[in-house]
PDB file of C-alpha atoms in Angstrom:
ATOM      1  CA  UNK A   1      78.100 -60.322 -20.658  1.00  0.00           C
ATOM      2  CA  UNK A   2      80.577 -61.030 -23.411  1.00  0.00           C
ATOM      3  CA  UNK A   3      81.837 -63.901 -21.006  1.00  0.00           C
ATOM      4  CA  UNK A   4      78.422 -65.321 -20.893  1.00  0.00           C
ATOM      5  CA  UNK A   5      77.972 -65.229 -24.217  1.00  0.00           C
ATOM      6  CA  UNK A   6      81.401 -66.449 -25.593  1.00  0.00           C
ATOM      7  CA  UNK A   7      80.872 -69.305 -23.123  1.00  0.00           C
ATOM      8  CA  UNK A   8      77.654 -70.399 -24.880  1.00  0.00           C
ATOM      9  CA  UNK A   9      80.026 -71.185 -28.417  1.00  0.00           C
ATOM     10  CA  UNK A  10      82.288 -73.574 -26.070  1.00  0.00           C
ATOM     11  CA  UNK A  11      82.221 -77.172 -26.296  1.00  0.00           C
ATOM     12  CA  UNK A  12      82.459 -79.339 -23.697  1.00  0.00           C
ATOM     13  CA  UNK A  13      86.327 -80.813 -22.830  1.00  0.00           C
ATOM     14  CA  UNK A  14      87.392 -83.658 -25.135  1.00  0.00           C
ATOM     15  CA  UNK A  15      84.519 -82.804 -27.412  1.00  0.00           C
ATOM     16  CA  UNK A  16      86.308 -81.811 -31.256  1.00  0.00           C
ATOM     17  CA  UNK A  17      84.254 -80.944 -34.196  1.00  0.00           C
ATOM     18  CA  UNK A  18      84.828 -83.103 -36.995  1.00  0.00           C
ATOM     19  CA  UNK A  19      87.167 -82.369 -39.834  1.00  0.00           C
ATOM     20  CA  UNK A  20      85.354 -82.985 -43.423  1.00  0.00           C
ATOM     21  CA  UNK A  21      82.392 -81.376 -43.326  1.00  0.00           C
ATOM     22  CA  UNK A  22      79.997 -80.338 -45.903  1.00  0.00           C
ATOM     23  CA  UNK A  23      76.906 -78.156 -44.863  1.00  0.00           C
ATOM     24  CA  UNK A  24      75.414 -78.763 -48.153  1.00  0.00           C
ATOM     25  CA  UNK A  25      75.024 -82.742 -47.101  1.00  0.00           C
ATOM     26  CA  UNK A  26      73.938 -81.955 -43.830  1.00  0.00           C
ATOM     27  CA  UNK A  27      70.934 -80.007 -45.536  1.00  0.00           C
ATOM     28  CA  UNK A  28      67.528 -81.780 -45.450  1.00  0.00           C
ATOM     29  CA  UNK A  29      65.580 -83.732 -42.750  1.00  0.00           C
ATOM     30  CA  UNK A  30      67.247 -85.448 -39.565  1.00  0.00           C
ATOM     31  CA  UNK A  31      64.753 -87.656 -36.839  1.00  0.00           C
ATOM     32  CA  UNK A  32      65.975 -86.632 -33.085  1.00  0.00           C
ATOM     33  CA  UNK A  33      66.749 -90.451 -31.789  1.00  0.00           C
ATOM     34  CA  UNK A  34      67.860 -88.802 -28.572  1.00  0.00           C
ATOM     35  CA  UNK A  35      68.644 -86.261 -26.329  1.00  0.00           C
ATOM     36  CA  UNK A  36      69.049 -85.065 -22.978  1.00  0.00           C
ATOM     37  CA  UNK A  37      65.985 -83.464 -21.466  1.00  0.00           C
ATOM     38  CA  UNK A  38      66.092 -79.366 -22.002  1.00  0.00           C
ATOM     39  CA  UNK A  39      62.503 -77.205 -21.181  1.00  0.00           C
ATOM     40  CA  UNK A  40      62.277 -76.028 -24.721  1.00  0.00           C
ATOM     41  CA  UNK A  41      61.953 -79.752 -25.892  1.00  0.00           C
ATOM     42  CA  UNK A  42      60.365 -81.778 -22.816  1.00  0.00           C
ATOM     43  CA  UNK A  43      57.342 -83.883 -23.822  1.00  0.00           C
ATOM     44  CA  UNK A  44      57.582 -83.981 -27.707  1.00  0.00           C
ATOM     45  CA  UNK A  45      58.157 -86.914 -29.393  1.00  0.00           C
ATOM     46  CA  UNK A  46      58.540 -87.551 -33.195  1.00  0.00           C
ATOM     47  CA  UNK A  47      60.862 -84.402 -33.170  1.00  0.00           C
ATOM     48  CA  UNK A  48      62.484 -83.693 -36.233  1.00  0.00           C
ATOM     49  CA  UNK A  49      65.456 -81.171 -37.360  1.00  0.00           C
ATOM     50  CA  UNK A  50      65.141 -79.417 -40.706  1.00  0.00           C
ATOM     51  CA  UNK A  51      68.074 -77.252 -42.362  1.00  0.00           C
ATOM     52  CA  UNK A  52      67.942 -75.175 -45.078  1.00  0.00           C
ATOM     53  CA  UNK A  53      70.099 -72.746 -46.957  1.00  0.00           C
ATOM     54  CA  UNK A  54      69.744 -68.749 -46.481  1.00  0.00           C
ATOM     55  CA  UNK A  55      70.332 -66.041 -48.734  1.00  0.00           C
ATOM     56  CA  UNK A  56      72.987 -64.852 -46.565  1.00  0.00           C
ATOM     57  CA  UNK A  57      74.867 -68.173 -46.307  1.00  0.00           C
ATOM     58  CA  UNK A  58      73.961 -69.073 -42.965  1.00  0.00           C
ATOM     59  CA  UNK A  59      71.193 -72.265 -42.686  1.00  0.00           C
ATOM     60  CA  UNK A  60      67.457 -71.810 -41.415  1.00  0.00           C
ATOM     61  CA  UNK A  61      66.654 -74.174 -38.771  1.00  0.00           C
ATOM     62  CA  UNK A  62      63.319 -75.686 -38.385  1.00  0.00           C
ATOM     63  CA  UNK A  63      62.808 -77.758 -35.364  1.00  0.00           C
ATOM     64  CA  UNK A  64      59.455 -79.659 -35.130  1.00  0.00           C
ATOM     65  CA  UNK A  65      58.034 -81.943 -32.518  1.00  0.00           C
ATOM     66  CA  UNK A  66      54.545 -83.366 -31.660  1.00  0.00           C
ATOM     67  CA  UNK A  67      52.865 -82.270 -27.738  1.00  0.00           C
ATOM     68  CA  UNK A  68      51.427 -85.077 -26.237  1.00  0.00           C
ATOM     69  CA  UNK A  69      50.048 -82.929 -23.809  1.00  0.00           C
ATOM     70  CA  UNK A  70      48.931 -80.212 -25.654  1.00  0.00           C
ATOM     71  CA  UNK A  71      47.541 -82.961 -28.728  1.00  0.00           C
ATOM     72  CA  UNK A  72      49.645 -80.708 -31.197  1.00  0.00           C
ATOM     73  CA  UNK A  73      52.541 -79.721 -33.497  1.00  0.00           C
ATOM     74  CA  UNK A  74      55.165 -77.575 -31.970  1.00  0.00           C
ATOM     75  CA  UNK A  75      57.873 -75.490 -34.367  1.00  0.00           C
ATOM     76  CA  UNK A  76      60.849 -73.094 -33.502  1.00  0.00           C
ATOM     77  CA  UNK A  77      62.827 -71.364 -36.099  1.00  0.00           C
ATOM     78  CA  UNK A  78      65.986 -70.376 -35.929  1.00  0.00           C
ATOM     79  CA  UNK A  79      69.219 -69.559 -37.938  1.00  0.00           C
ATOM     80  CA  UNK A  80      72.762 -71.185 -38.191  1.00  0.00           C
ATOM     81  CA  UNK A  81      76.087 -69.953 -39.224  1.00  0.00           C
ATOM     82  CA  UNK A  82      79.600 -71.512 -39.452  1.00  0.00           C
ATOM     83  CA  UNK A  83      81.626 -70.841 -36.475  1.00  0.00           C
ATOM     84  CA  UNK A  84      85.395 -71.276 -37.200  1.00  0.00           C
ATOM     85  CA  UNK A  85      85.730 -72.562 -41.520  1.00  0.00           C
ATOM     86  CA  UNK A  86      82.972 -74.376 -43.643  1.00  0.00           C
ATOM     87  CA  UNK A  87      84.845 -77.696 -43.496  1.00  0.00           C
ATOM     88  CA  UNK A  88      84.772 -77.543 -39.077  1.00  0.00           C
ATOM     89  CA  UNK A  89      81.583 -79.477 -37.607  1.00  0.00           C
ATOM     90  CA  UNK A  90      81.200 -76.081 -35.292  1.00  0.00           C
ATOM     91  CA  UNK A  91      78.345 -73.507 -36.078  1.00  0.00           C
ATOM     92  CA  UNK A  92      76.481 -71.317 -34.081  1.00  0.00           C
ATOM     93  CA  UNK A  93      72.497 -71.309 -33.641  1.00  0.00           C
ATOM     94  CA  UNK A  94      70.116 -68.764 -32.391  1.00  0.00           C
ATOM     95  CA  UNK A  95      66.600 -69.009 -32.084  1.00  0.00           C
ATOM     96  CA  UNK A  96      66.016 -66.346 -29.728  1.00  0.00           C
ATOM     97  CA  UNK A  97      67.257 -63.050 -31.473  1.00  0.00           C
ATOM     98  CA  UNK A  98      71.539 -62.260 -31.031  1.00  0.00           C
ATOM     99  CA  UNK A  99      71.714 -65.037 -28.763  1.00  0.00           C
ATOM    100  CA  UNK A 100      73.858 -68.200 -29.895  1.00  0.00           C
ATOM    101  CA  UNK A 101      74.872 -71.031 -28.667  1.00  0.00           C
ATOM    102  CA  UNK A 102      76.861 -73.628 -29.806  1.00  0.00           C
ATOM    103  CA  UNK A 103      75.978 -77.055 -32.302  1.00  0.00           C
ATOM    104  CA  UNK A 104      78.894 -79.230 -32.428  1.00  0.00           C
ATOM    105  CA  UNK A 105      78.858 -82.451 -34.736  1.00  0.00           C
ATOM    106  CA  UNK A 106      81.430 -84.934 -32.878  1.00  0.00           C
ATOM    107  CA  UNK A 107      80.811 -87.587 -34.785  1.00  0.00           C
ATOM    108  CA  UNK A 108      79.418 -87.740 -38.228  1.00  0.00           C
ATOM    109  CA  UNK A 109      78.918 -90.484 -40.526  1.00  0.00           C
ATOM    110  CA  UNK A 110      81.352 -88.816 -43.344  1.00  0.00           C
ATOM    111  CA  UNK A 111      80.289 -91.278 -46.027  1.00  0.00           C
ATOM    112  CA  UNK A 112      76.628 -91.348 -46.375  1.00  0.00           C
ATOM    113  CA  UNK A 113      75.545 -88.205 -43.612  1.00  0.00           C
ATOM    114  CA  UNK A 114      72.821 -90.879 -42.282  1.00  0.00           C
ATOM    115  CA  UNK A 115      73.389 -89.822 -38.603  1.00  0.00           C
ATOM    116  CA  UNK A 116      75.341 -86.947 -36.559  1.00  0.00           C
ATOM    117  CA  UNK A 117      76.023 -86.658 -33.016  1.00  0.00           C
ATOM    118  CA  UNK A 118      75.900 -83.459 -31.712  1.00  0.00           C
ATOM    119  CA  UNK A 119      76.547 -81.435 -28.377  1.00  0.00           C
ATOM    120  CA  UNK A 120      75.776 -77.693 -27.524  1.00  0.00           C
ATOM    121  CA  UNK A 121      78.660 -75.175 -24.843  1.00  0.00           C
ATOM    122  CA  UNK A 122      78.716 -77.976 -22.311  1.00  0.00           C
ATOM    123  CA  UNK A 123      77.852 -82.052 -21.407  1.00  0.00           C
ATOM    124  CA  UNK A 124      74.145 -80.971 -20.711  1.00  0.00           C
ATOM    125  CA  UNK A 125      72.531 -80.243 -24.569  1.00  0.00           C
ATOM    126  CA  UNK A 126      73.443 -83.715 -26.251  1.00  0.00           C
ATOM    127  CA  UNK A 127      71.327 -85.144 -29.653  1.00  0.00           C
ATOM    128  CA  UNK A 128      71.493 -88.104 -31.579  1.00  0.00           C
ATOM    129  CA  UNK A 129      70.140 -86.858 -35.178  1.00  0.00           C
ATOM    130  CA  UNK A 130      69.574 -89.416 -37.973  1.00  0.00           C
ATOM    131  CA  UNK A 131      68.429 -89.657 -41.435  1.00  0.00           C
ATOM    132  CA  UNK A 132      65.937 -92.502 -40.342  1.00  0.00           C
ATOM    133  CA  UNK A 133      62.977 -92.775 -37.423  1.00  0.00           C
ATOM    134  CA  UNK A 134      64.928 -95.591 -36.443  1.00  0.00           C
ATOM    135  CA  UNK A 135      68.552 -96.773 -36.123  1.00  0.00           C
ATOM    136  CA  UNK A 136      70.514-100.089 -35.458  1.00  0.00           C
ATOM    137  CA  UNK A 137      71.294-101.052 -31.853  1.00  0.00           C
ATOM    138  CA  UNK A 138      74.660-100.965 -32.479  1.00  0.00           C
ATOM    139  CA  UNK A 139      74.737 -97.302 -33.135  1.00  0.00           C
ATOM    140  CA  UNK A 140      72.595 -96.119 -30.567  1.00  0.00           C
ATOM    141  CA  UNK A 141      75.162 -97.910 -27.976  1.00  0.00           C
ATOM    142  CA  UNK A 142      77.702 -96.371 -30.409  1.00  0.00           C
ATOM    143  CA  UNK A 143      75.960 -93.058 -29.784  1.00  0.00           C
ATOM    144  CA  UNK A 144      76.100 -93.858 -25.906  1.00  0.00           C
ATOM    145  CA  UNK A 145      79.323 -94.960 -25.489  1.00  0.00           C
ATOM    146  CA  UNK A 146      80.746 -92.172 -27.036  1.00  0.00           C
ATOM    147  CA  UNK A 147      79.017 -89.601 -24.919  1.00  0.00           C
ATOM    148  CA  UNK A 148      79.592 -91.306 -21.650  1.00  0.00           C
ATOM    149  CA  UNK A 149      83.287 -91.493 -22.536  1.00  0.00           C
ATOM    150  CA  UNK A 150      83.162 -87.598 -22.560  1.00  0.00           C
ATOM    151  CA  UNK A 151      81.431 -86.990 -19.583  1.00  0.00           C
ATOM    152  CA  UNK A 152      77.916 -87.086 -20.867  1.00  0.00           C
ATOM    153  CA  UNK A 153      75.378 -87.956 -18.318  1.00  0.00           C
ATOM    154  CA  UNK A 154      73.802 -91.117 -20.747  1.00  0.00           C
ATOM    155  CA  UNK A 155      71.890 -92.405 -17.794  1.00  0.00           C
ATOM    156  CA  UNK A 156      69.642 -89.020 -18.359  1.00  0.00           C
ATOM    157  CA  UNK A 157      69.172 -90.014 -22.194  1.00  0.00           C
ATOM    158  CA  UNK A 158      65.735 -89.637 -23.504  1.00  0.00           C
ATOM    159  CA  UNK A 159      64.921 -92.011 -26.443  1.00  0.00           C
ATOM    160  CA  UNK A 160      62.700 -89.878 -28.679  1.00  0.00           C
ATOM    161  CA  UNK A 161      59.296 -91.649 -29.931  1.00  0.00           C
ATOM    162  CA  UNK A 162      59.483 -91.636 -33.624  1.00  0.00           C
ATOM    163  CA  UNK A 163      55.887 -93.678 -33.976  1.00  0.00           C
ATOM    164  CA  UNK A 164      54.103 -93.026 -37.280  1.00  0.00           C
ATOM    165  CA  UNK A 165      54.734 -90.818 -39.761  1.00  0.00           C
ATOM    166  CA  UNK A 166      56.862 -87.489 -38.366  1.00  0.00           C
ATOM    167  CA  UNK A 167      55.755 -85.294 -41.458  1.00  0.00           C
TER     168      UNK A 167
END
């Protein structure tokens, strides 16, 4: 069991958490501009990725998305907590009691924190998180070549619908 679960905080090979980072700028409102398909996300679109402070230092996670299917809002809370040092892009999340997994940031726009890429314990949990609905182009193929050059299946990629207003 301790395997299992130590397995879920890996990365996948070549992926490194960046150096830099400041969880109080990553606090606030990110738009999901991709993913790979998981069950606990398939069919929503206008998804969007809250984070918030906690009183014990770790950062509530509210994760939002609109059913198509079901013509409603879906939500899942959860909770966050640096893995390694506050300055490492590597924390932990749970949203399903003493389970974690792992929420890398790879790549991390270090001036501005308008977008993040992010991967979970292996190449199949993959995000694109920005501070927009919509990015350039360029940085969506940014996003894609980077992921493909670690082993990412990008051909799988789901580009999130962001139409109207997310709130």
């Amino acid at each position: 069991m301790v395997t299992i679960l130590t397995g879920c905080l890996g990365m996948p090979k070549g992926v490194k958490p960046v150096d830099d980072f400041d969880v109080s700028r990553y606090l606030g409102k990110w738009y999901e501009i991709a993913r790979l398909d998981h069950s606990f996300e398939r069919g929503l679109t206008r998804v969007t990725a809250e984070y918030s402070l906690r009183d014990d230092g770790g950062i509530n996670v509210l994760n939002r998305g609109f059913s198509t299917r079901k013509n409603k809002w879906e939500e899942a809370t959860g909770k966050a907590f640096v893995v390694e040092s506050e300055d490492i892009g590597y924390l932990k999340v749970s949203f399903f009691g003493p389970f974690y997994g792992s929420y890398v940031v790879f790549e991390l726009d270090q001036d501005d924190y308008q977008y993040s890429f992010i991967s979970g314990p292996d190449t199949s949990y993959l995000w694109f998180l920005a501070r927009t609905p919509q990015v350039p182009d360029e940085l969506l193929q940014r996003f894609i070549d980077r992921a493909s050059s670690l082993g990412f299946d990008t051909q799988s990629l789901i580009l999130v619908d962001q139409g109207g207003d997310a709130n």
